[in-house]
Structures are given as C-alpha cells and as structure tokens.
C-alpha cells in the first residue's frame, strides 16, 4: 500500500500576502465585544482619538476623512472631491494599481493621460517634468501616483515628483496612493508637498479591510469648491467637520473596525513608536531580500525590483520561471500552512496566469521569527519541487537579523 504524503500544514496558518495583513491578537480581541451606543458615550470619544494618530502616521497637520470602504472606494472618494467631468488627469503607472486608479478617474468622466513606466522600474521624474512642461495651459488638474504598487512592489520617490512639479511651476494637485505601505515605508505628506493622500485599514494599520482614509490639505479642499463629481456619500467636508457624530461616516459608524483600529494605533504610535515601526519593516525587508539574493545566485528566482532603493519595505514581488511560482504557492499552502501572494499583475502573453511570480507580504504585525520561518518554508518548497536555487539563503537572512539587532 502506497504511503500518503505527510502534510505539515496543521497549526496556525500564516497569511503572508500583501494585505490583508496579519492582525495582532489584541486587535481581534478589541473587536470581540457587544455593539456600542452609536450616538453618545465612548464611540464619539474613541473616533476623536483616532484622528491625531492617523495624521501623525501620514506626516500631516491637515485633514483626514474616514470612509467605510476598501482601497478602491478611497480612490473614488479622493477623485470625486477634486474633479469635474472633463477635467484632465495625468496618471503615473508602475504596476497594476496605478492603472486601476486611472480607470476610476476615467469612469468619473475625467480625461486621463497615462505615463506607464512598466512593472520593474519607478517613475522617472524627468519624463513627468517633460509632460508637465508640455501642458502650457495647465489643463492637468491632478497627478496620480502610487507610492508602492502592491503588484510590482516598486516604491516611487514622491518628493522627487513634487520637486519636478515645482521646477516647472505646474499647479496640479499631487495625489498619492499609500494603501500598500503606510506605516511600513516612510511617509511625510506635508514635507513632501502631497495634496491628497489615501490609504486603507488592512495593511500597515493591522486592521481588517473595510475602512478607507483620505488625507487632504487646503489646496485640495479649494478644488472641492468646483468639483462636480462629488456626491453626498463621498463628500469629505462633513466628515472632517461633522455637525453631529453620524456625519463622520454619513450613517452608522463601522463600530468594530473602529475598536480594532484604536488598538492597532495604540500599538503602533504609542507603544512601539513609528520610528521603531518603520525601522522594523526596513530590517525585515532586508531579511527577505538577503534570502532572495542568495537563491538567485543559481536558478531562475529574482526580485522584481533590482535596485534596493526602489523596493518597498511592505511587500516583495518575486519572479521565477513559470510554472514554479504557482507550484511553490500550492506546496506552501498544502504542506507548510503558509499562503503567499499571487503574481498579481505579472501576467504576460507567455504566462497569462502569472504562474511565474509570487509575492511576499512583510507588512504590519510581523517579526523576525515569522519572516525567517516563512523563508525556511519557501526553501523547503524549492527543494521538494526540485526548483534550482542558490545555497546559503537562510544563513544570509539570519545574518541580517543578527546585525540589525546589535544596534
């Protein structure tokens, strides 16, 4: 009788995708409670306490509107408040999500020009500057860019874009999607001259999906005066200056998400501290990259973004010969209790299902033993599947952990 293969997947499953991220037990426990009074008492006080913490993470002294939505909703909320039908928008794409935001602008009736930089390189500010210089009549109302594209994992230099805009004196709004990386990669909204910034609850903020946040300054709010795309639900003004509590959310508040978010912000801002949070993410990202560099020495595996300066501390997109990526994902799920991110946006005519790519999320509530264990199971998968790879990856990863913790 043939012996059935052994699975070692039983136990706590590790969702190592780039969002929803791993949630702390404290966040889950904070939500495990009866519904509160949605009119008075602790809930209004709790919501008021969220605002300064959210602003501190974003690096802004300006406004933040909260929505019950996912990241796509935050895209629409941000655009609806500043655009009218027929307005021109310049979208900078470095992967799937830059194109997605552009599509939402098109559906709102905007005329969208796209500068596509591919899936393996960041935005080139010189090309952006040239496009803005050509717009002598300043028809472009907004520049859309994703700080970190969750699919490609490229990280764009936002300050360089502001400098490019200022160099040619273009008045367009600089609008930035930081959904993938807020609280993982550095963000300085005010210092970098960002007019509108969006994010969601389910990645660096360690809370379940369901809340979107739109940060905006006074220049962006001035555009709201003439924005004909805005509707009652997406209007950000009542949400930042509500006459009564229910206007924060234009209806019933997302009560249990708010309890979870309050606990997550306490952990990030008031206990670990944001500088330490960012340093932890930077160190753990280097742990992943060290292992990938060792694997890539002999075999098809490589990081999608070659230059470390343009890699995100939240997510790493990895390329490998098809169909190895899909086989590694399946092996980890079935045998190690680990789920990797799919090769989202990495399809090609030769590989339409993107079986030659996968992603590792190293965002939110993660630490050294989680990342080292994840890397160990990836190496086990490559050994089990006879995928060629270089040696010494786990030693290289452990060395980074040791060096970073020496101070």
mmCIF file of C-alpha atoms in Angstrom:
data_model
loop_
_atom_site.group_PDB
_atom_site.id
_atom_site.type_symbol
_atom_site.label_atom_id
_atom_site.label_comp_id
_atom_site.label_asym_id
_atom_site.label_seq_id
_atom_site.Cartn_x
_atom_site.Cartn_y
_atom_site.Cartn_z
ATOM 1 C CA UNK A 1 0.000 0.000 0.000
ATOM 2 C CA UNK A 2 1.431 3.362 -1.036
ATOM 3 C CA UNK A 3 2.030 5.716 1.865
ATOM 4 C CA UNK A 4 0.187 9.045 1.676
ATOM 5 C CA UNK A 5 2.425 12.129 1.703
ATOM 6 C CA UNK A 6 2.717 13.920 5.020
ATOM 7 C CA UNK A 7 1.379 17.433 5.380
ATOM 8 C CA UNK A 8 2.887 19.753 7.995
ATOM 9 C CA UNK A 9 0.275 22.455 7.417
ATOM 10 C CA UNK A 10 -1.768 21.893 10.568
ATOM 11 C CA UNK A 11 -1.487 24.603 13.193
ATOM 12 C CA UNK A 12 -1.870 28.373 12.912
ATOM 13 C CA UNK A 13 -1.920 29.367 9.251
ATOM 14 C CA UNK A 14 0.342 32.212 8.162
ATOM 15 C CA UNK A 15 -1.244 34.556 5.615
ATOM 16 C CA UNK A 16 1.900 36.051 4.086
ATOM 17 C CA UNK A 17 0.116 38.010 1.371
ATOM 18 C CA UNK A 18 0.489 41.793 0.946
ATOM 19 C CA UNK A 19 -2.800 42.542 2.678
ATOM 20 C CA UNK A 20 -4.980 41.862 4.466
ATOM 21 C CA UNK A 21 -2.005 41.650 6.788
ATOM 22 C CA UNK A 22 -1.536 39.603 9.932
ATOM 23 C CA UNK A 23 -3.677 41.127 12.684
ATOM 24 C CA UNK A 24 -2.493 41.232 16.306
ATOM 25 C CA UNK A 25 -4.497 39.210 18.785
ATOM 26 C CA UNK A 26 -5.080 42.451 20.685
ATOM 27 C CA UNK A 27 -6.822 43.962 17.665
ATOM 28 C CA UNK A 28 -9.034 40.891 17.278
ATOM 29 C CA UNK A 29 -9.843 40.912 20.990
ATOM 30 C CA UNK A 30 -10.701 44.622 20.909
ATOM 31 C CA UNK A 31 -13.362 43.880 18.291
ATOM 32 C CA UNK A 32 -14.764 40.882 20.180
ATOM 33 C CA UNK A 33 -17.407 42.774 22.126
ATOM 34 C CA UNK A 34 -21.033 43.816 22.032
ATOM 35 C CA UNK A 35 -22.142 46.698 19.832
ATOM 36 C CA UNK A 36 -21.886 50.117 21.459
ATOM 37 C CA UNK A 37 -24.270 53.061 21.511
ATOM 38 C CA UNK A 38 -23.684 54.744 18.146
ATOM 39 C CA UNK A 39 -24.894 58.200 19.250
ATOM 40 C CA UNK A 40 -23.182 59.130 22.507
ATOM 41 C CA UNK A 41 -20.658 57.847 25.006
ATOM 42 C CA UNK A 42 -17.391 56.052 24.287
ATOM 43 C CA UNK A 43 -17.687 55.784 20.494
ATOM 44 C CA UNK A 44 -17.544 59.524 19.670
ATOM 45 C CA UNK A 45 -14.622 59.899 22.071
ATOM 46 C CA UNK A 46 -12.822 56.944 20.502
ATOM 47 C CA UNK A 47 -13.253 58.321 16.974
ATOM 48 C CA UNK A 48 -11.898 61.708 18.019
ATOM 49 C CA UNK A 49 -8.834 59.970 19.458
ATOM 50 C CA UNK A 50 -8.052 58.297 16.104
ATOM 51 C CA UNK A 51 -7.560 61.488 14.136
ATOM 52 C CA UNK A 52 -4.287 62.788 15.619
ATOM 53 C CA UNK A 53 -2.719 59.322 15.448
ATOM 54 C CA UNK A 54 -3.695 58.844 11.808
ATOM 55 C CA UNK A 55 -2.314 62.271 10.951
ATOM 56 C CA UNK A 56 0.952 61.561 12.739
ATOM 57 C CA UNK A 57 1.470 58.367 10.726
ATOM 58 C CA UNK A 58 0.755 60.250 7.490
ATOM 59 C CA UNK A 59 3.000 63.158 8.473
ATOM 60 C CA UNK A 60 0.333 65.837 8.147
ATOM 61 C CA UNK A 61 -1.275 68.625 10.124
ATOM 62 C CA UNK A 62 -4.164 68.856 7.664
ATOM 63 C CA UNK A 63 -7.425 66.952 7.304
ATOM 64 C CA UNK A 64 -8.406 63.271 7.258
ATOM 65 C CA UNK A 65 -11.766 61.896 6.158
ATOM 66 C CA UNK A 66 -12.742 58.355 7.097
ATOM 67 C CA UNK A 67 -14.898 56.134 4.892
ATOM 68 C CA UNK A 68 -16.480 52.701 5.133
ATOM 69 C CA UNK A 69 -14.871 51.252 2.007
ATOM 70 C CA UNK A 70 -11.859 49.427 0.620
ATOM 71 C CA UNK A 71 -8.961 50.996 -1.272
ATOM 72 C CA UNK A 72 -10.999 51.290 -4.466
ATOM 73 C CA UNK A 73 -13.508 53.356 -2.516
ATOM 74 C CA UNK A 74 -10.700 55.595 -1.291
ATOM 75 C CA UNK A 75 -9.656 56.073 -4.920
ATOM 76 C CA UNK A 76 -13.147 57.269 -5.807
ATOM 77 C CA UNK A 77 -13.515 59.420 -2.700
ATOM 78 C CA UNK A 78 -10.264 61.250 -3.389
ATOM 79 C CA UNK A 79 -11.095 61.913 -7.048
ATOM 80 C CA UNK A 80 -14.732 62.848 -6.552
ATOM 81 C CA UNK A 81 -13.809 65.708 -4.243
ATOM 82 C CA UNK A 82 -11.418 67.421 -6.649
ATOM 83 C CA UNK A 83 -12.609 66.622 -10.197
ATOM 84 C CA UNK A 84 -15.361 67.629 -12.574
ATOM 85 C CA UNK A 85 -16.278 65.699 -15.696
ATOM 86 C CA UNK A 86 -13.898 66.585 -18.487
ATOM 87 C CA UNK A 87 -11.010 67.506 -16.186
ATOM 88 C CA UNK A 88 -7.647 66.214 -17.321
ATOM 89 C CA UNK A 89 -5.586 63.909 -15.127
ATOM 90 C CA UNK A 90 -2.044 62.572 -15.544
ATOM 91 C CA UNK A 91 -1.639 59.069 -14.083
ATOM 92 C CA UNK A 92 1.814 57.606 -13.457
ATOM 93 C CA UNK A 93 1.735 53.802 -13.603
ATOM 94 C CA UNK A 94 4.342 51.440 -12.165
ATOM 95 C CA UNK A 95 2.114 48.389 -11.979
ATOM 96 C CA UNK A 96 -1.478 47.287 -11.826
ATOM 97 C CA UNK A 97 -2.741 49.691 -9.175
ATOM 98 C CA UNK A 98 -1.617 52.889 -10.837
ATOM 99 C CA UNK A 99 -3.640 51.798 -13.857
ATOM 100 C CA UNK A 100 -6.574 50.918 -11.602
ATOM 101 C CA UNK A 101 -6.729 54.392 -10.085
ATOM 102 C CA UNK A 102 -6.597 55.839 -13.609
ATOM 103 C CA UNK A 103 -9.571 53.656 -14.586
ATOM 104 C CA UNK A 104 -11.642 55.057 -11.721
ATOM 105 C CA UNK A 105 -10.831 58.591 -12.882
ATOM 106 C CA UNK A 106 -11.969 57.664 -16.395
ATOM 107 C CA UNK A 107 -15.240 56.263 -15.054
ATOM 108 C CA UNK A 108 -15.861 59.546 -13.252
ATOM 109 C CA UNK A 109 -15.590 61.310 -16.600
ATOM 110 C CA UNK A 110 -12.039 62.617 -16.442
ATOM 111 C CA UNK A 111 -9.739 62.706 -19.453
ATOM 112 C CA UNK A 112 -6.806 60.578 -18.359
ATOM 113 C CA UNK A 113 -3.299 60.584 -19.806
ATOM 114 C CA UNK A 114 -1.098 57.698 -18.663
ATOM 115 C CA UNK A 115 2.662 57.593 -18.380
ATOM 116 C CA UNK A 116 3.425 53.897 -17.965
ATOM 117 C CA UNK A 117 6.873 53.075 -16.564
ATOM 118 C CA UNK A 118 6.375 49.326 -16.718
ATOM 119 C CA UNK A 119 6.425 46.852 -13.848
ATOM 120 C CA UNK A 120 10.109 46.817 -12.903
ATOM 121 C CA UNK A 121 11.069 50.481 -12.581
ATOM 122 C CA UNK A 122 9.951 53.559 -10.654
ATOM 123 C CA UNK A 123 8.539 56.769 -12.050
ATOM 124 C CA UNK A 124 11.125 58.839 -13.924
ATOM 125 C CA UNK A 125 10.710 62.470 -12.755
ATOM 126 C CA UNK A 126 12.322 63.825 -15.945
ATOM 127 C CA UNK A 127 9.572 62.280 -18.075
ATOM 128 C CA UNK A 128 6.969 63.705 -15.723
ATOM 129 C CA UNK A 129 8.576 67.130 -15.913
ATOM 130 C CA UNK A 130 8.517 66.998 -19.708
ATOM 131 C CA UNK A 131 4.819 66.086 -19.729
ATOM 132 C CA UNK A 132 4.013 68.958 -17.384
ATOM 133 C CA UNK A 133 6.070 71.408 -19.424
ATOM 134 C CA UNK A 134 4.023 70.469 -22.485
ATOM 135 C CA UNK A 135 0.854 71.363 -20.576
ATOM 136 C CA UNK A 136 1.354 75.112 -21.023
ATOM 137 C CA UNK A 137 -2.316 75.907 -20.386
ATOM 138 C CA UNK A 138 -2.327 73.893 -17.145
ATOM 139 C CA UNK A 139 -5.234 71.683 -18.144
ATOM 140 C CA UNK A 140 -3.912 68.854 -15.971
ATOM 141 C CA UNK A 141 -5.768 69.149 -12.678
ATOM 142 C CA UNK A 142 -4.184 66.255 -10.805
ATOM 143 C CA UNK A 143 -1.177 63.961 -10.900
ATOM 144 C CA UNK A 144 -1.931 60.424 -9.660
ATOM 145 C CA UNK A 145 0.847 58.163 -8.383
ATOM 146 C CA UNK A 146 1.003 55.044 -6.228
ATOM 147 C CA UNK A 147 3.786 55.228 -3.638
ATOM 148 C CA UNK A 148 4.144 51.426 -3.610
ATOM 149 C CA UNK A 149 2.360 49.335 -6.189
ATOM 150 C CA UNK A 150 1.232 46.187 -4.387
ATOM 151 C CA UNK A 151 1.606 44.120 -7.556
ATOM 152 C CA UNK A 152 5.080 45.131 -8.737
ATOM 153 C CA UNK A 153 6.369 46.195 -5.265
ATOM 154 C CA UNK A 154 8.145 49.213 -6.774
ATOM 155 C CA UNK A 155 8.476 52.201 -4.434
ATOM 156 C CA UNK A 156 8.316 55.638 -6.015
ATOM 157 C CA UNK A 157 10.211 58.700 -4.794
ATOM 158 C CA UNK A 158 7.333 61.055 -4.042
ATOM 159 C CA UNK A 159 9.451 64.044 -3.039
ATOM 160 C CA UNK A 160 11.206 63.982 -6.426
ATOM 161 C CA UNK A 161 7.816 64.274 -8.127
ATOM 162 C CA UNK A 162 6.894 67.299 -6.056
ATOM 163 C CA UNK A 163 10.242 68.837 -6.945
ATOM 164 C CA UNK A 164 9.611 68.141 -10.639
ATOM 165 C CA UNK A 165 6.201 69.813 -10.426
ATOM 166 C CA UNK A 166 7.618 72.811 -8.616
ATOM 167 C CA UNK A 167 10.515 73.111 -11.067
ATOM 168 C CA UNK A 168 8.088 73.774 -13.930
ATOM 169 C CA UNK A 169 5.618 75.699 -11.794
ATOM 170 C CA UNK A 170 2.709 73.388 -12.507
ATOM 171 C CA UNK A 171 -0.319 73.885 -10.204
ATOM 172 C CA UNK A 172 -1.787 70.357 -10.454
ATOM 173 C CA UNK A 173 -2.663 68.502 -7.284
ATOM 174 C CA UNK A 174 -0.202 65.798 -6.267
ATOM 175 C CA UNK A 175 -2.332 62.803 -5.259
ATOM 176 C CA UNK A 176 -0.651 59.749 -3.743
ATOM 177 C CA UNK A 177 -1.943 56.236 -3.059
ATOM 178 C CA UNK A 178 -0.176 54.884 0.027
ATOM 179 C CA UNK A 179 -2.537 51.962 0.573
ATOM 180 C CA UNK A 180 0.173 49.297 0.336
ATOM 181 C CA UNK A 181 2.746 50.906 2.555
ATOM 182 C CA UNK A 182 1.512 53.486 5.063
ATOM 183 C CA UNK A 183 3.056 52.602 8.454
ATOM 184 C CA UNK A 184 5.613 50.398 6.651
ATOM 185 C CA UNK A 185 7.506 52.797 4.378
ATOM 186 C CA UNK A 186 8.207 56.398 5.375
ATOM 187 C CA UNK A 187 5.519 58.960 4.587
ATOM 188 C CA UNK A 188 5.793 62.729 5.080
ATOM 189 C CA UNK A 189 2.693 64.150 3.444
ATOM 190 C CA UNK A 190 3.295 67.799 4.315
ATOM 191 C CA UNK A 191 7.083 67.800 3.944
ATOM 192 C CA UNK A 192 6.839 66.109 0.538
ATOM 193 C CA UNK A 193 4.169 68.509 -0.730
ATOM 194 C CA UNK A 194 1.405 65.944 -1.163
ATOM 195 C CA UNK A 195 -2.051 67.468 -1.602
ATOM 196 C CA UNK A 196 -4.154 64.285 -1.303
ATOM 197 C CA UNK A 197 -3.058 61.000 0.303
ATOM 198 C CA UNK A 198 -5.116 57.832 0.552
ATOM 199 C CA UNK A 199 -4.746 54.569 2.442
ATOM 200 C CA UNK A 200 -6.744 51.659 3.836
ATOM 201 C CA UNK A 201 -7.069 49.854 7.133
ATOM 202 C CA UNK A 202 -5.948 46.373 6.080
ATOM 203 C CA UNK A 203 -2.194 46.565 5.552
ATOM 204 C CA UNK A 204 0.255 48.532 7.703
ATOM 205 C CA UNK A 205 -2.561 49.605 10.015
ATOM 206 C CA UNK A 206 -3.148 45.937 11.006
ATOM 207 C CA UNK A 207 -6.954 46.165 10.979
ATOM 208 C CA UNK A 208 -9.498 44.208 8.890
ATOM 209 C CA UNK A 209 -10.451 45.560 5.460
ATOM 210 C CA UNK A 210 -13.344 47.971 5.435
ATOM 211 C CA UNK A 211 -12.036 51.472 6.160
ATOM 212 C CA UNK A 212 -10.501 53.944 3.744
ATOM 213 C CA UNK A 213 -8.794 57.214 4.662
ATOM 214 C CA UNK A 214 -8.335 60.344 2.565
ATOM 215 C CA UNK A 215 -5.921 62.968 3.861
ATOM 216 C CA UNK A 216 -6.071 66.354 2.135
ATOM 217 C CA UNK A 217 -4.716 69.871 2.525
ATOM 218 C CA UNK A 218 -6.330 73.260 1.998
ATOM 219 C CA UNK A 219 -5.269 73.445 -1.654
ATOM 220 C CA UNK A 220 -7.138 70.211 -2.345
ATOM 221 C CA UNK A 221 -10.139 71.433 -0.378
ATOM 222 C CA UNK A 222 -10.222 74.560 -2.536
ATOM 223 C CA UNK A 223 -10.650 72.270 -5.558
ATOM 224 C CA UNK A 224 -13.665 70.795 -3.781
ATOM 225 C CA UNK A 225 -15.476 74.143 -4.314
ATOM 226 C CA UNK A 226 -15.939 73.460 -8.032
ATOM 227 C CA UNK A 227 -15.751 69.637 -8.119
ATOM 228 C CA UNK A 228 -18.950 68.450 -9.778
ATOM 229 C CA UNK A 229 -18.115 64.744 -9.317
ATOM 230 C CA UNK A 230 -18.639 64.884 -5.579
ATOM 231 C CA UNK A 231 -21.745 63.207 -4.149
ATOM 232 C CA UNK A 232 -23.319 63.171 -0.716
ATOM 233 C CA UNK A 233 -21.593 59.970 0.364
ATOM 234 C CA UNK A 234 -18.090 60.788 -0.859
ATOM 235 C CA UNK A 235 -18.096 64.452 0.229
ATOM 236 C CA UNK A 236 -15.150 64.843 2.576
ATOM 237 C CA UNK A 237 -16.197 68.133 4.193
ATOM 238 C CA UNK A 238 -18.918 66.820 6.544
ATOM 239 C CA UNK A 239 -16.572 64.000 7.545
ATOM 240 C CA UNK A 240 -13.842 66.322 8.811
ATOM 241 C CA UNK A 241 -16.160 68.916 10.354
ATOM 242 C CA UNK A 242 -19.255 66.950 11.384
ATOM 243 C CA UNK A 243 -22.095 68.889 12.962
ATOM 244 C CA UNK A 244 -23.221 65.677 14.639
ATOM 245 C CA UNK A 245 -21.378 62.407 15.144
ATOM 246 C CA UNK A 246 -23.083 60.341 12.442
ATOM 247 C CA UNK A 247 -21.689 62.670 9.739
ATOM 248 C CA UNK A 248 -18.207 61.209 10.299
ATOM 249 C CA UNK A 249 -19.424 58.190 8.316
ATOM 250 C CA UNK A 250 -22.623 59.511 6.675
ATOM 251 C CA UNK A 251 -24.575 56.984 8.686
ATOM 252 C CA UNK A 252 -23.844 54.159 11.074
ATOM 253 C CA UNK A 253 -20.200 54.022 12.107
ATOM 254 C CA UNK A 254 -18.112 50.867 11.438
ATOM 255 C CA UNK A 255 -18.111 50.245 15.167
ATOM 256 C CA UNK A 256 -15.969 47.142 15.492
ATOM 257 C CA UNK A 257 -13.444 48.234 12.897
ATOM 258 C CA UNK A 258 -13.029 51.389 14.964
ATOM 259 C CA UNK A 259 -12.363 49.383 18.123
ATOM 260 C CA UNK A 260 -9.767 47.347 16.264
ATOM 261 C CA UNK A 261 -8.169 50.413 14.690
ATOM 262 C CA UNK A 262 -7.924 52.138 18.058
ATOM 263 C CA UNK A 263 -5.968 49.191 19.451
ATOM 264 C CA UNK A 264 -3.740 48.998 16.368
ATOM 265 C CA UNK A 265 -2.890 52.706 16.553
ATOM 266 C CA UNK A 266 -2.127 52.384 20.250
ATOM 267 C CA UNK A 267 0.353 49.620 19.464
ATOM 268 C CA UNK A 268 1.945 51.460 16.537
ATOM 269 C CA UNK A 269 2.040 55.068 17.689
ATOM 270 C CA UNK A 270 2.061 54.959 21.470
ATOM 271 C CA UNK A 271 3.836 51.706 22.337
ATOM 272 C CA UNK A 272 6.334 50.698 19.641
ATOM 273 C CA UNK A 273 6.560 54.206 18.185
ATOM 274 C CA UNK A 274 6.519 54.976 14.483
ATOM 275 C CA UNK A 275 10.277 55.343 14.066
ATOM 276 C CA UNK A 276 10.735 51.863 15.509
ATOM 277 C CA UNK A 277 7.870 50.523 13.379
ATOM 278 C CA UNK A 278 9.497 51.830 10.203
ATOM 279 C CA UNK A 279 12.907 50.528 11.262
ATOM 280 C CA UNK A 280 11.425 47.083 11.944
ATOM 281 C CA UNK A 281 9.866 46.961 8.496
ATOM 282 C CA UNK A 282 13.096 48.104 6.859
ATOM 283 C CA UNK A 283 15.091 45.421 8.663
ATOM 284 C CA UNK A 284 12.655 42.597 7.897
ATOM 285 C CA UNK A 285 12.519 43.637 4.238
ATOM 286 C CA UNK A 286 16.306 43.308 4.098
ATOM 287 C CA UNK A 287 15.986 39.831 5.610
ATOM 288 C CA UNK A 288 13.730 38.797 2.718
ATOM 289 C CA UNK A 289 15.995 40.405 0.119
ATOM 290 C CA UNK A 290 19.105 38.708 1.512
ATOM 291 C CA UNK A 291 17.483 35.301 1.115
ATOM 292 C CA UNK A 292 16.265 36.119 -2.390
ATOM 293 C CA UNK A 293 19.725 37.318 -3.429
ATOM 294 C CA UNK A 294 21.213 34.013 -2.296
ATOM 295 C CA UNK A 295 18.557 31.957 -4.071
ATOM 296 C CA UNK A 296 19.008 33.957 -7.278
ATOM 297 C CA UNK A 297 22.738 33.147 -7.468
ATOM 298 C CA UNK A 298 21.879 29.775 -9.036
ATOM 299 C CA UNK A 299 18.447 29.443 -10.560
ATOM 300 C CA UNK A 300 15.558 31.442 -12.022
ATOM 301 C CA UNK A 301 14.342 33.277 -8.911
ATOM 302 C CA UNK A 302 14.864 37.052 -8.731
ATOM 303 C CA UNK A 303 13.363 40.064 -7.046
ATOM 304 C CA UNK A 304 11.164 42.027 -9.436
ATOM 305 C CA UNK A 305 12.795 45.333 -8.437
ATOM 306 C CA UNK A 306 16.541 45.138 -8.949
ATOM 307 C CA UNK A 307 17.554 48.387 -7.228
ATOM 308 C CA UNK A 308 17.062 48.198 -3.434
ATOM 309 C CA UNK A 309 16.449 51.952 -3.352
ATOM 310 C CA UNK A 310 13.137 51.398 -5.129
ATOM 311 C CA UNK A 311 11.972 48.337 -3.190
ATOM 312 C CA UNK A 312 9.196 48.569 -0.655
ATOM 313 C CA UNK A 313 9.567 47.601 2.986
ATOM 314 C CA UNK A 314 5.988 46.275 2.862
ATOM 315 C CA UNK A 315 5.957 43.762 0.001
ATOM 316 C CA UNK A 316 8.357 41.984 -2.337
ATOM 317 C CA UNK A 317 7.281 40.792 -5.768
ATOM 318 C CA UNK A 318 9.350 37.820 -6.925
ATOM 319 C CA UNK A 319 9.781 36.390 -10.427
ATOM 320 C CA UNK A 320 10.662 32.795 -11.223
ATOM 321 C CA UNK A 321 10.233 30.585 -14.264
ATOM 322 C CA UNK A 322 6.644 29.523 -14.927
ATOM 323 C CA UNK A 323 5.010 27.493 -13.510
ATOM 324 C CA UNK A 324 7.346 27.367 -10.480
ATOM 325 C CA UNK A 325 5.642 30.338 -8.806
ATOM 326 C CA UNK A 326 2.250 28.662 -8.711
ATOM 327 C CA UNK A 327 3.746 25.331 -7.670
ATOM 328 C CA UNK A 328 5.598 26.955 -4.761
ATOM 329 C CA UNK A 329 2.409 28.692 -3.631
ATOM 330 C CA UNK A 330 0.438 25.457 -3.736
ATOM 331 C CA UNK A 331 3.133 23.471 -1.927
ATOM 332 C CA UNK A 332 3.370 26.027 0.890
ATOM 333 C CA UNK A 333 -0.394 26.114 1.382
ATOM 334 C CA UNK A 334 -0.762 22.345 1.390
ATOM 335 C CA UNK A 335 2.369 21.362 3.294
ATOM 336 C CA UNK A 336 3.523 24.282 5.431
ATOM 337 C CA UNK A 337 0.406 26.257 6.360
ATOM 338 C CA UNK A 338 1.605 29.371 4.525
ATOM 339 C CA UNK A 339 -0.214 31.401 1.894
ATOM 340 C CA UNK A 340 1.900 33.557 -0.419
ATOM 341 C CA UNK A 341 0.578 36.386 -2.560
ATOM 342 C CA UNK A 342 -0.279 35.511 -6.137
ATOM 343 C CA UNK A 343 1.641 37.047 -9.032
ATOM 344 C CA UNK A 344 -0.951 39.803 -9.372
ATOM 345 C CA UNK A 345 -0.337 41.993 -12.398
ATOM 346 C CA UNK A 346 2.632 39.888 -13.522
ATOM 347 C CA UNK A 347 0.854 38.118 -16.371
ATOM 348 C CA UNK A 348 2.337 38.133 -19.851
ATOM 349 C CA UNK A 349 1.466 36.617 -23.244
ATOM 350 C CA UNK A 350 3.841 33.755 -22.415
ATOM 351 C CA UNK A 351 2.455 33.357 -18.887
ATOM 352 C CA UNK A 352 -1.146 34.632 -18.900
ATOM 353 C CA UNK A 353 -1.920 33.259 -15.439
ATOM 354 C CA UNK A 354 1.246 34.699 -13.864
ATOM 355 C CA UNK A 355 2.408 31.278 -12.657
ATOM 356 C CA UNK A 356 5.980 32.522 -12.792
ATOM 357 C CA UNK A 357 5.614 35.024 -9.954
ATOM 358 C CA UNK A 358 4.567 35.303 -6.334
ATOM 359 C CA UNK A 359 4.633 37.963 -3.640
ATOM 360 C CA UNK A 360 5.708 38.022 -0.011
ATOM 361 C CA UNK A 361 3.979 40.465 2.295
ATOM 362 C CA UNK A 362 6.192 41.627 5.155
ATOM 363 C CA UNK A 363 3.885 44.304 6.472
ATOM 364 C CA UNK A 364 2.122 45.020 9.705
ATOM 365 C CA UNK A 365 2.286 42.661 12.681
ATOM 366 C CA UNK A 366 5.347 40.646 11.639
ATOM 367 C CA UNK A 367 8.608 39.887 13.393
ATOM 368 C CA UNK A 368 11.899 38.062 12.836
ATOM 369 C CA UNK A 369 10.772 34.517 13.600
ATOM 370 C CA UNK A 370 7.754 34.855 11.310
ATOM 371 C CA UNK A 371 9.868 36.062 8.387
ATOM 372 C CA UNK A 372 12.666 33.549 8.977
ATOM 373 C CA UNK A 373 10.122 30.739 9.242
ATOM 374 C CA UNK A 374 8.467 31.878 6.040
ATOM 375 C CA UNK A 375 11.785 31.905 4.194
ATOM 376 C CA UNK A 376 12.589 28.451 5.516
ATOM 377 C CA UNK A 377 9.356 27.052 4.127
ATOM 378 C CA UNK A 378 9.966 28.707 0.735
ATOM 379 C CA UNK A 379 13.343 26.982 0.592
ATOM 380 C CA UNK A 380 11.725 23.692 1.593
ATOM 381 C CA UNK A 381 9.250 24.114 -1.252
ATOM 382 C CA UNK A 382 12.028 24.678 -3.782
ATOM 383 C CA UNK A 383 13.841 21.594 -2.527
ATOM 384 C CA UNK A 384 10.691 19.455 -2.644
ATOM 385 C CA UNK A 385 9.837 20.675 -6.141
ATOM 386 C CA UNK A 386 13.397 20.479 -7.495
ATOM 387 C CA UNK A 387 13.442 24.189 -8.328
ATOM 388 C CA UNK A 388 17.051 25.292 -8.934
ATOM 389 C CA UNK A 389 18.248 27.820 -6.366
ATOM 390 C CA UNK A 390 21.399 29.077 -4.734
ATOM 391 C CA UNK A 391 22.527 27.995 -1.274
ATOM 392 C CA UNK A 392 23.026 29.952 1.927
ATOM 393 C CA UNK A 393 19.761 31.904 1.843
ATOM 394 C CA UNK A 394 18.701 31.152 5.401
ATOM 395 C CA UNK A 395 22.169 31.884 6.771
ATOM 396 C CA UNK A 396 22.172 35.194 4.899
ATOM 397 C CA UNK A 397 18.743 36.067 6.284
ATOM 398 C CA UNK A 398 19.750 35.138 9.828
ATOM 399 C CA UNK A 399 22.895 37.251 9.497
ATOM 400 C CA UNK A 400 20.785 40.312 8.695
ATOM 401 C CA UNK A 401 18.642 39.681 11.779
ATOM 402 C CA UNK A 402 21.756 39.359 13.920
ATOM 403 C CA UNK A 403 23.339 42.524 12.527
ATOM 404 C CA UNK A 404 20.197 44.629 12.839
ATOM 405 C CA UNK A 405 19.602 43.656 16.452
ATOM 406 C CA UNK A 406 23.141 44.579 17.502
ATOM 407 C CA UNK A 407 22.149 48.244 17.319
#
